Amino acid sequence: MTNKIIETSRHGSEIHFIMNPEAEWPLGSPTGKMLTDTDRQLFVYIFDHESGYRYAYFPKETWAGLADMVLEQAEPVLIWQDQQVSLTGAAEEMHALIFNIEGNDNYGEEFSTAVEEIFKPVLEKVN
């Protein structure tokens, strides 16, 4: 799993998600879709590629950046070496996932609890 986000940083109205420099550039087109990998405690952004799908992985250490993205309606940008791409639809997808995961043990207790803790400000803002 080399296509892992290793750091987040704020730049004006953007949140930069910095991908491991040793990763493969995901290539393809941003799909606006995010999934969960509950076994590895990850959120996964999907890219459409002519040979199938490519992925960018968001481990738990980067979830605070995802929470900030949703709370502040910041533009998510994936950075890899000197390349960058806007993660179209990521904020909307995260918002929907967070509220779907809250209290939902179908994602596994460990994953649900971690999401509820880290994304608590997002959950409280709406409730």
XYZ file of C-alpha atoms in Angstrom:
127
model
C 0.000 0.000 0.000
C 2.337 2.696 -1.229
C -0.363 5.153 -2.339
C -0.817 6.304 1.217
C -1.344 9.866 2.369
C 1.402 10.622 4.873
C 0.669 14.223 5.830
C -1.926 16.971 5.622
C -1.424 20.726 5.580
C -3.575 23.810 5.193
C -2.900 26.290 2.366
C -5.443 29.091 2.248
C -8.782 27.604 1.221
C -7.168 24.256 0.362
C -6.201 21.238 2.418
C -3.255 19.408 0.910
C -3.055 15.673 1.311
C 0.566 14.728 0.695
C 1.090 11.276 -0.742
C 4.104 9.136 0.051
C 6.794 10.285 -2.445
C 7.602 6.641 -3.173
C 3.994 5.979 -4.196
C 2.809 5.537 -7.735
C 0.900 8.542 -9.026
C -2.723 7.351 -9.036
C -3.235 8.662 -12.560
C -6.669 8.531 -14.064
C -9.561 10.800 -13.243
C -10.913 11.594 -9.785
C -14.263 9.845 -9.392
C -15.571 11.804 -6.423
C -16.047 8.504 -4.588
C -14.638 7.393 -1.271
C -14.837 3.988 0.359
C -13.787 2.521 3.661
C -11.320 -0.255 4.361
C -12.341 -1.133 7.890
C -9.810 -3.951 8.241
C -6.900 -1.563 7.672
C -8.653 1.465 9.260
C -8.565 3.556 6.067
C -10.648 5.824 3.933
C -9.977 5.304 0.228
C -10.400 7.811 -2.602
C -10.989 6.230 -6.031
C -9.501 7.260 -9.378
C -10.850 5.909 -12.667
C -8.078 4.624 -14.923
C -8.150 2.956 -18.315
C -6.755 -0.222 -16.743
C -9.234 -0.173 -13.843
C -9.293 1.763 -10.622
C -6.458 3.399 -8.719
C -6.586 4.466 -5.079
C -5.289 6.975 -2.565
C -5.357 5.691 1.026
C -6.073 7.861 4.069
C -4.817 6.204 7.284
C -6.138 7.247 10.684
C -3.245 9.697 11.190
C -4.658 11.844 8.351
C -8.321 11.827 9.392
C -8.009 15.151 11.224
C -7.268 16.706 7.834
C -10.382 15.037 6.417
C -12.415 16.400 9.334
C -11.054 19.902 8.706
C -11.896 19.545 5.018
C -15.538 18.787 5.867
C -15.862 21.354 8.672
C -14.255 24.215 6.792
C -15.518 23.260 3.336
C -11.905 23.395 2.176
C -10.835 22.276 -1.280
C -9.035 18.895 -1.007
C -5.892 18.622 -3.133
C -3.740 15.517 -3.513
C -0.016 16.297 -3.716
C 2.572 13.856 -5.008
C 6.090 15.095 -5.658
C 5.484 18.078 -7.984
C 2.035 16.938 -9.165
C -1.347 17.857 -7.749
C -4.977 17.075 -8.441
C -8.208 18.246 -6.887
C -10.076 15.464 -5.086
C -13.451 16.284 -6.551
C -16.391 15.281 -4.362
C -14.237 14.126 -1.443
C -15.820 16.487 1.111
C -19.362 15.474 0.206
C -18.453 11.791 0.265
C -16.743 12.115 3.655
C -19.727 13.962 5.099
C -22.066 11.176 3.980
C -19.730 8.417 5.178
C -19.230 9.975 8.617
C -22.950 10.114 9.279
C -23.475 6.622 7.882
C -20.717 5.202 10.100
C -21.858 6.931 13.307
C -23.391 4.263 15.544
C -23.261 1.700 12.726
C -21.514 -1.466 13.871
C -21.576 -2.855 10.322
C -18.250 -1.045 9.928
C -16.852 -2.796 12.979
C -16.756 -1.393 16.477
C -13.099 -0.322 16.331
C -13.534 1.590 13.066
C -16.859 3.177 14.093
C -15.441 4.287 17.448
C -12.355 5.820 15.814
C -14.510 7.692 13.281
C -16.842 8.967 16.015
C -13.859 10.231 18.055
C -11.902 11.924 15.271
C -14.923 13.342 13.444
C -16.734 14.409 16.635
C -16.591 18.134 15.673
C -18.292 17.314 12.354
C -20.976 15.235 14.065
C -21.584 17.911 16.719
C -21.836 20.728 14.189
C -24.941 19.193 12.622
C -26.551 17.748 15.748
